[in-house]
Short mmCIF file of C-alpha atoms in Angstrom, two decimals:
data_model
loop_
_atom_site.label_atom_id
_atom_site.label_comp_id
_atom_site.label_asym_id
_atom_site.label_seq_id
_atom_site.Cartn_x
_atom_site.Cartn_y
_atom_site.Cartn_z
CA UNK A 1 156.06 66.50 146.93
CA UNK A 2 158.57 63.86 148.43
CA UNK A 3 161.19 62.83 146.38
CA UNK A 4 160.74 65.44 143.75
CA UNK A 5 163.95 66.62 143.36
CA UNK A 6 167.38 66.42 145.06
CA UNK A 7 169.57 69.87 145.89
CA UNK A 8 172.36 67.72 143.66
CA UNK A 9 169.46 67.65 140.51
CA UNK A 10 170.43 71.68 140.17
CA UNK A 11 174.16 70.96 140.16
CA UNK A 12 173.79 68.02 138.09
CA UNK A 13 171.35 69.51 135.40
CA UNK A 14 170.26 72.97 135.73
CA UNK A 15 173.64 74.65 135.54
CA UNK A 16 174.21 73.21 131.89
CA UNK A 17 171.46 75.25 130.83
CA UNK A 18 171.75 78.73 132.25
CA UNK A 19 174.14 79.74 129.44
CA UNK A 20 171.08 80.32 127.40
CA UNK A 21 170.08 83.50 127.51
CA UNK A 22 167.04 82.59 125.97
CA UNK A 23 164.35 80.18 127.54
CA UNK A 24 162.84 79.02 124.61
CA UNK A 25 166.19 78.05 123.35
CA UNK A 26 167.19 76.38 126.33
CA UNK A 27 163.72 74.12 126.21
CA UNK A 28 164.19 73.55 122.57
CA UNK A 29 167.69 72.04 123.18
CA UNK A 30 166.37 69.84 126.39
CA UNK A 31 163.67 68.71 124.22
CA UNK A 32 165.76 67.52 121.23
CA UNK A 33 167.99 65.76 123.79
CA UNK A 34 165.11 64.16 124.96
CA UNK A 35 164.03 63.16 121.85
CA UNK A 36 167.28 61.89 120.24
CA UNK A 37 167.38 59.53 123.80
CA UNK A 38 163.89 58.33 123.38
CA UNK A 39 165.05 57.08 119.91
CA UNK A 40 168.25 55.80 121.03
CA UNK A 41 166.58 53.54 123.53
CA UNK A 42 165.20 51.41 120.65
CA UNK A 43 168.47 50.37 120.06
CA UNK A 44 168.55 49.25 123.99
CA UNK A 45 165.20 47.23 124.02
CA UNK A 46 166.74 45.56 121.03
CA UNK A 47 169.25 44.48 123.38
CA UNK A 48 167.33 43.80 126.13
CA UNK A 49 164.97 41.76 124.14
CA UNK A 50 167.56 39.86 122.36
CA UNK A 51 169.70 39.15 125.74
CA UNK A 52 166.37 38.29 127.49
CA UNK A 53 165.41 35.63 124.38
CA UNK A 54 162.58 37.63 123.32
CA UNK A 55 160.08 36.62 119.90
CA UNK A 56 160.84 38.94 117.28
CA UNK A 57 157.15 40.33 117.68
CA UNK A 58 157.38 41.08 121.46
CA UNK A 59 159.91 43.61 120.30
CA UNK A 60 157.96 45.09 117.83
CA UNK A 61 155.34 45.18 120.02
CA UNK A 62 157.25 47.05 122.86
CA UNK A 63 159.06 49.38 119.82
CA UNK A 64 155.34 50.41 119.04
CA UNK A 65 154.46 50.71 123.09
CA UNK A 66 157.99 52.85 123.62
CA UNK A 67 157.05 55.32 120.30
CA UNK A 68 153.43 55.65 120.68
CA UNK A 69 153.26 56.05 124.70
CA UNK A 70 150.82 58.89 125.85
CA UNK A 71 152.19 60.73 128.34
CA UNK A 72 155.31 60.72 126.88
CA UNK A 73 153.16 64.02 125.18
CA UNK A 74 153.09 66.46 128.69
CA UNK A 75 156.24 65.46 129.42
CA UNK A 76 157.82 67.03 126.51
CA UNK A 77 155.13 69.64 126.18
CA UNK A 78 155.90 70.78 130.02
CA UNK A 79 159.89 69.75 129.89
CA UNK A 80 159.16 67.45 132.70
CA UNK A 81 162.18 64.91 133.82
CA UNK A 82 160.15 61.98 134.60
CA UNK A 83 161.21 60.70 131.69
CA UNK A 84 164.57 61.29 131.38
CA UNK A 85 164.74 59.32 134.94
CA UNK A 86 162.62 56.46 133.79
CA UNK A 87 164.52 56.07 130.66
CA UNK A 88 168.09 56.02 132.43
CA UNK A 89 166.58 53.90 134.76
CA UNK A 90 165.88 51.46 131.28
CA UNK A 91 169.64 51.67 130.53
CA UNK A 92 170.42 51.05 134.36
CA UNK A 93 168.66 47.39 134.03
CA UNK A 94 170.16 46.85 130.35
CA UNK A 95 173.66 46.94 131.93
CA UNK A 96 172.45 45.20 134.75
CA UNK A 97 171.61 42.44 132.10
CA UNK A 98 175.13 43.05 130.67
CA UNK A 99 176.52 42.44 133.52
CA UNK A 100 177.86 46.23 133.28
CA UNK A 101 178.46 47.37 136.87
CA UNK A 102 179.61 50.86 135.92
CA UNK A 103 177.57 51.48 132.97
CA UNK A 104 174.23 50.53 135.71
CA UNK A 105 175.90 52.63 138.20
CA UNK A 106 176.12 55.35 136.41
CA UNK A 107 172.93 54.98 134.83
CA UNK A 108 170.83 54.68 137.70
CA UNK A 109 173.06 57.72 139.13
CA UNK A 110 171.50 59.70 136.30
CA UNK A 111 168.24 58.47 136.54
CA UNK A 112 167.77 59.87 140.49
CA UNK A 113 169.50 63.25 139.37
CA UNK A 114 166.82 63.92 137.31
CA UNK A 115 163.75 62.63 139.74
CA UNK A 116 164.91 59.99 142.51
CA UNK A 117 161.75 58.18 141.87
CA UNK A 118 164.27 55.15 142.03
CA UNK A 119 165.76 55.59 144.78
CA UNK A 120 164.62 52.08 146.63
CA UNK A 121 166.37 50.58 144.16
CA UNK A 122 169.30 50.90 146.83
CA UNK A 123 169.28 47.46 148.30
CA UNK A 124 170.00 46.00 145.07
CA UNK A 125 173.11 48.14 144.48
CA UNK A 126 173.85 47.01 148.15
CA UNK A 127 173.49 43.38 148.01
CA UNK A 128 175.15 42.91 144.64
CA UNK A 129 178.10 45.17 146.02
CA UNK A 130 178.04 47.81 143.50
CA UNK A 131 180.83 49.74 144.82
CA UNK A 132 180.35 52.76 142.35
CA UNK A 133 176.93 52.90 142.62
CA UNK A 134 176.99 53.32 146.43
CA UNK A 135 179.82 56.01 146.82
CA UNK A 136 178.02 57.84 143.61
CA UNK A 137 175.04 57.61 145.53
CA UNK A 138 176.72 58.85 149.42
CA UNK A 139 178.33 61.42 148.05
CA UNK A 140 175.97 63.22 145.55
CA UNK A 141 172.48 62.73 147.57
CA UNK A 142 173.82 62.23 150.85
CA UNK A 143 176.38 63.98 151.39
CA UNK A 144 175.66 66.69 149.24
CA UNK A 145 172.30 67.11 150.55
CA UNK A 146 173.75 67.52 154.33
CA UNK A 147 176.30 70.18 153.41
CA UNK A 148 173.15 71.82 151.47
CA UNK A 149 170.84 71.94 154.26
CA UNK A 150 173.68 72.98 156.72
CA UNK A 151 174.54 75.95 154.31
CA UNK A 152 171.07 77.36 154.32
CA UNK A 153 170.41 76.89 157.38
CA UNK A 154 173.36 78.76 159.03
CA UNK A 155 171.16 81.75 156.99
CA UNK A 156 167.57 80.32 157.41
CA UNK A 157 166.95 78.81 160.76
CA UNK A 158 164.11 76.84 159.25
CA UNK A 159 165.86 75.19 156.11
CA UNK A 160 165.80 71.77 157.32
CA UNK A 161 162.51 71.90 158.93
CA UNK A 162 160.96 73.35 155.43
CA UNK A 163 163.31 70.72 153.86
CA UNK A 164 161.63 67.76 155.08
CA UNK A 165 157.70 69.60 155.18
CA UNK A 166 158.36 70.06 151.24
CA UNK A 167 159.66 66.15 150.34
CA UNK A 168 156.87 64.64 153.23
CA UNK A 169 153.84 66.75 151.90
CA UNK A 170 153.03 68.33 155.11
CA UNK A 171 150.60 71.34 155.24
CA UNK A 172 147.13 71.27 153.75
CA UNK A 173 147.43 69.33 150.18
CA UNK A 174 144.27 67.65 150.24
CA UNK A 175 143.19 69.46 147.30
CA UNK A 176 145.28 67.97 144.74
CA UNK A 177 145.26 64.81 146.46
CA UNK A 178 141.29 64.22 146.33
CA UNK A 179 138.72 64.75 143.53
CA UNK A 180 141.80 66.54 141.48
CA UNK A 181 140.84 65.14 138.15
CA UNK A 182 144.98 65.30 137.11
CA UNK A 183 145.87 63.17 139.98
CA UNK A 184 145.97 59.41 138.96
CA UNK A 185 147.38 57.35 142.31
CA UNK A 186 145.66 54.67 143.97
CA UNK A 187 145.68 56.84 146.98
CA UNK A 188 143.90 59.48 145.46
CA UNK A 189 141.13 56.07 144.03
CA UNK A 190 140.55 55.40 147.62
CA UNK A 191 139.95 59.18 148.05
CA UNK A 192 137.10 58.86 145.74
CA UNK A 193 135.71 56.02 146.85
CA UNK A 194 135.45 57.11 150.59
CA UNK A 195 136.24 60.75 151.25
CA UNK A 196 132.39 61.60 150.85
CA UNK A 197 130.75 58.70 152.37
CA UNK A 198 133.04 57.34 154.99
CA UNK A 199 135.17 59.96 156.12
CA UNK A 200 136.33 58.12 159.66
CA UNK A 201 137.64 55.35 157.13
CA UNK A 202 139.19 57.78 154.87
CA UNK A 203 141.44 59.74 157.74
CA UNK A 204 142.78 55.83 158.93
CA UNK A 205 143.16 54.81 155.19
CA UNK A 206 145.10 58.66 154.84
CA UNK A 207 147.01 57.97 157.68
CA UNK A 208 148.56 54.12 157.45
CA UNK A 209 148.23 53.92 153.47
CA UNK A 210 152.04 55.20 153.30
CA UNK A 211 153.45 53.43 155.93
CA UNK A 212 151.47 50.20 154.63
CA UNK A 213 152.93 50.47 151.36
CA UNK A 214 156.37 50.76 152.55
CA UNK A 215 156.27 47.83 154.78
CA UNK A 216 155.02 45.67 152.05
CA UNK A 217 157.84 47.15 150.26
CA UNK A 218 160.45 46.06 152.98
CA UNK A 219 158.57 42.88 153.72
CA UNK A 220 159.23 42.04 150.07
CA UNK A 221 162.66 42.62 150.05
CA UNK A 222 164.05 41.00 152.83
CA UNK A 223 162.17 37.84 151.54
CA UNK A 224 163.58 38.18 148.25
CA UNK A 225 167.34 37.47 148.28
CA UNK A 226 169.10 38.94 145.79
CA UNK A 227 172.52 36.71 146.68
CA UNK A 228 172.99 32.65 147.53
CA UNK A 229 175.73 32.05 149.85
CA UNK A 230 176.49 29.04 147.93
CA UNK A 231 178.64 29.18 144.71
CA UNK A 232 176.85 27.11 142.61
CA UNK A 233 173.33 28.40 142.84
CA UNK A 234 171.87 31.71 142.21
CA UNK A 235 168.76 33.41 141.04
CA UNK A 236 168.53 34.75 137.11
CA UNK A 237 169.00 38.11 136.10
CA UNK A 238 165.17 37.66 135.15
CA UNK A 239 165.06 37.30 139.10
CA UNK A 240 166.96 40.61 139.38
CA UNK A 241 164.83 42.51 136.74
CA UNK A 242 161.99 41.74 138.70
CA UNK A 243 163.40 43.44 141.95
CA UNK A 244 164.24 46.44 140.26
CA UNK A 245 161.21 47.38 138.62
CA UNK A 246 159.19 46.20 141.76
CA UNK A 247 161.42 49.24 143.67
CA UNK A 248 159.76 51.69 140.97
CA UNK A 249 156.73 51.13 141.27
CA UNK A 250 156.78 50.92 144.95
CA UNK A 251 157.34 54.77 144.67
CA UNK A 252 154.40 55.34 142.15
CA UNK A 253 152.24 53.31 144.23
CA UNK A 254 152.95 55.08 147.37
CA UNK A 255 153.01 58.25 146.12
CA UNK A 256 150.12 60.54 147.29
CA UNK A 257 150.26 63.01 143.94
CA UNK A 258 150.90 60.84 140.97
CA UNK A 259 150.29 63.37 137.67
CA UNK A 260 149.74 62.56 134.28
CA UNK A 261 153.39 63.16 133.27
CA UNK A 262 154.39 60.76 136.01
CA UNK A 263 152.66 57.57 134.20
CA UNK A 264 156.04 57.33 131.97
CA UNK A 265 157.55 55.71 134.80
CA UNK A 266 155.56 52.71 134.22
CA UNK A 267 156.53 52.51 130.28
CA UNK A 268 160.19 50.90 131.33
CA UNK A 269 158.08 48.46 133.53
CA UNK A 270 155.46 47.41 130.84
CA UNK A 271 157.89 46.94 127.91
CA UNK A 272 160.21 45.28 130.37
CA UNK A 273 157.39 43.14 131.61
CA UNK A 274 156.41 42.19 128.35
CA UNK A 275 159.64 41.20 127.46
CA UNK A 276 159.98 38.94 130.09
CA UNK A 277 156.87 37.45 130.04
CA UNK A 278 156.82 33.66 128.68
CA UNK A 279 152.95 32.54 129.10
CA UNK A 280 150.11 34.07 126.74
CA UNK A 281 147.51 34.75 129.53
CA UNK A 282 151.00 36.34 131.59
CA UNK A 283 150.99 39.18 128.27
CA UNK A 284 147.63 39.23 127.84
CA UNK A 285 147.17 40.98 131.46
CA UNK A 286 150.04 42.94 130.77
CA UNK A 287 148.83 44.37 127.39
CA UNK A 288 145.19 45.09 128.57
CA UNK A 289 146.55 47.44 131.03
CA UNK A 290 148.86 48.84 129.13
CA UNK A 291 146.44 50.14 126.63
CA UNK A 292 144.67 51.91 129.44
CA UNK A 293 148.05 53.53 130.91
CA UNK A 294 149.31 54.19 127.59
CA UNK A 295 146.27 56.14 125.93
CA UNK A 296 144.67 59.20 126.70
CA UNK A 297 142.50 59.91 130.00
CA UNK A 298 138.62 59.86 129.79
CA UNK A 299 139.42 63.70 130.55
CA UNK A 300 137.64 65.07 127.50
CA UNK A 301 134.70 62.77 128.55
CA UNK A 302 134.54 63.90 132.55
CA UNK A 303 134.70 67.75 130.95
CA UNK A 304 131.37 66.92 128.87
CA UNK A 305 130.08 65.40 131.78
CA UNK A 306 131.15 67.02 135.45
CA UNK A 307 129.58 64.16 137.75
CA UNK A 308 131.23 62.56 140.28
CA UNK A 309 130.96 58.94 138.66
CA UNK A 310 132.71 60.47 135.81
CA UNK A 311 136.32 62.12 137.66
CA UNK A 312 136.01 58.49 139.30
CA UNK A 313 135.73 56.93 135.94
CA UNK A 314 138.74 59.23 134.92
CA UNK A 315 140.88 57.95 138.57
CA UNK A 316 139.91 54.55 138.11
CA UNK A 317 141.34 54.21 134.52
CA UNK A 318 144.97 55.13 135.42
CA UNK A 319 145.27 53.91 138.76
CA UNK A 320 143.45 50.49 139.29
CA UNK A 321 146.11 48.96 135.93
CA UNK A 322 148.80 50.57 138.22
CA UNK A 323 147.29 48.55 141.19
CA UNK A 324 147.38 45.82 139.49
CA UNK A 325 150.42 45.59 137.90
CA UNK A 326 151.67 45.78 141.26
CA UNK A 327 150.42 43.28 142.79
CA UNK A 328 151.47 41.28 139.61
CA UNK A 329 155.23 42.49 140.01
CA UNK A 330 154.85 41.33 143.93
CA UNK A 331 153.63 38.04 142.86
CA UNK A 332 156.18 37.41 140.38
CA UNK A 333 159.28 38.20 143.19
CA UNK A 334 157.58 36.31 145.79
CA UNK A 335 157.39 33.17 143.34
CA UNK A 336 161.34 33.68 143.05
CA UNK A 337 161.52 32.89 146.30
CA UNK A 338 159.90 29.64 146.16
CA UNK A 339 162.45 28.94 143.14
CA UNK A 340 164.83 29.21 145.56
CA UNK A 341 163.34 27.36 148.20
CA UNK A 342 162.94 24.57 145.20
CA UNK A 343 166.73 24.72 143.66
CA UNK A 344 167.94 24.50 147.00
CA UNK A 345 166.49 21.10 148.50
CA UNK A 346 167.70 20.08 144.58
CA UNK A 347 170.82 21.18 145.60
CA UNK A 348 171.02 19.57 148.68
CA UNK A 349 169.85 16.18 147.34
CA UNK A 350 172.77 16.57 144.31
CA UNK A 351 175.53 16.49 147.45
CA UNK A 352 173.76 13.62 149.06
CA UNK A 353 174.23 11.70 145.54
CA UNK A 354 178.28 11.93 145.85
CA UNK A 355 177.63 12.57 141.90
CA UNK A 356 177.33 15.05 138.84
CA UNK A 357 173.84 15.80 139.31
CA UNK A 358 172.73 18.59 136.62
CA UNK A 359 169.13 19.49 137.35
CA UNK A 360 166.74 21.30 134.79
CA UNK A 361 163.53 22.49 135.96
CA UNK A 362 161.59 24.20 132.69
CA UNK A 363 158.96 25.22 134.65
CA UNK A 364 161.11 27.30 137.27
CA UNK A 365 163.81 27.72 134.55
CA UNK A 366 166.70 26.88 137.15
CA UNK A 367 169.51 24.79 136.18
CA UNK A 368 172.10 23.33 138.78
CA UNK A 369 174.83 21.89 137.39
CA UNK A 370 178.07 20.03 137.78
CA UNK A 371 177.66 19.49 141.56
CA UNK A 372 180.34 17.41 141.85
CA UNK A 373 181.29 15.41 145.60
CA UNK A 374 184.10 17.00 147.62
#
């Protein structure tokens, strides 16, 4: 499935492991890692929360989320590394908050060695000139990656070719990508909902639903500037927070084969979101899907009751909160844009003035300040 793995995730991870002799050893050690992590992270939503002027009880309330998470279960039951990625990709936006650039380049680093589910994180690295995160990046899943494929295929002629038909889902997956009751995308949604009764829909819905996906994604981005070319203004971390867990779940939207242990990914996002949140009706939404992403699947229900309306029942649970915290993530960056928009004709008016002209907007939660004439 695309972005699976990297060839780097073998040299990065596997290697440390094949001095067990033993398998069951091996898992039982990756396991307790895992768990000692998972606990450690507490300690780094504390921060968060505290840096990001959290109440008291929205950190309880993401310490309960964090512990009591669903899928956290096949994830450790399988020895999956979706959630080692999405919980390095937690530290990555900690340091971020920190101000850390090494600490949230190595971090992120990490976090695509296990899965590179956050790999379109990239621009952000770019634009905030992350130096180490960059070469990290070039040189462990680029260039690594190149000297890979040009090793196997001086021995396998199609290496490449297989390469790219493995990470792009080519060949006939339609089967775990429609009426698979473990498969919890939006994509696979819309294969319920028209694969049986509108199949000419379905094959141009199958056919531009990636590439629609990632344009919104781009679209998104180049509105949303991460940088100000003038000193004295430029957006909130909160601003940057946003960006980077709108590049996540661009991949988990997009994704054609989204399994149960994959839904971790979004755990980062919620508790993040919730943090961040400042309105009551803004948690609210937040928390009602959460409780359907974070609790078990109406699987037990659909295996009573085999019917069609039931696996859709099953879909629909998982991936129309994803769709919709989406959309909510989308609207939240596109409003920083019109923050922007507003700080800057502030700005503007503050050098007309010849004066110091601090401005506070609560609502936007900008401040400009000490403007002074030149």
């Amino acid at each position: 499935m695309p972005f699976k793995y990297l060839p780097a995730t073998p040299l990065l991870v596997g290697w440390s492991f094949t001095f067990f002799s033993n398998a069951n050893r091996a898992y039982r050690l990756f396991l307790w890692i895992s768990v000692f992590l998972h606990l450690f992270s507490l300690w780094v939503l504390y921060l968060i929360g505290k840096k990001l002027k959290a109440k008291p009880i929205d950190i309880i309330l993401v310490i309960f989320i964090w512990l009591s998470y669903f899928s956290l279960l096949s994830n450790w039951r399988m020895g999956q590394f979706n959630h080692l990625s999405a919980l390095f990709f937690l530290w990555t936006i900690g340091a971020v908050l920190y101000k850390r650039k090494i600490a949230a380049a190595l971090n992120w680093t990490i976090s695509i060695a296990w899965k590179p589910v956050p790999i379109l994180a990239l621009p952000y690295f770019w634009w905030t000139k992350n130096k180490q995160a960059l070469i990290l990046f070039f040189f462990l899943f680029v260039l690594f990656t190149l000297i890979y494929l040009s090793y196997w295929q001086l021995y396998y002629p199609g290496a490449v070719k297989e390469f790219f038909r493995t990470i792009l889902l080519r060949g006939n997956r339609l089967p775990l990508q429609v009426h698979y009751i473990d498969n919890f995308g939006v994509y696979s949604l819309l294969g319920e909902i028209f694969f049986d009764h509108w199949r000419k829909v379905w094959n141009v819905i199958s056919f531009v639903y990636p590439y629609l996906i990632l344009l919104w994604y781009g679209w998104v981005t180049i509105k949303v500037k991460l940088k100000n070319k003038t000193r004295s203004l430029s957006l909130p971390k909160e601003g940057e927070i946003y960006y980077l867990l709108f590049s996540l779940a661009t991949i988990l939207i997009w994704h054609k084969e989204l399994w149960e242990s994959w839904l971790v990914f979004w755990l980062p996002i919620i508790v993040l979101l919730l943090l961040l949140a400042k309105q009551p009706k803004e948690k609210l939404f937040i928390l009602l899907n959460t409780i359907f992403l974070a609790t078990p699947s109406l699987y037990y229900f659909q295996q009573l009751h085999p019917l069609p309306i039931w696996r859709l029942a099953l879909i629909a649970e998982k991936a129309i909160p994803q769709l919709l915290l989406y959309i909510f993530l989308s609207w939240k960056l596109l409003l920083q844009r019109e923050k922007r928009r507003h700080c800057e004709r502030a700005e503007r008016r503050a050098k007309q003035s010849h004066t110091q002209y601090p401005i506070r907007n609560a609502e936007y939660g900008y401040e400009i300040a000490s403007l002074r004439s030149q």
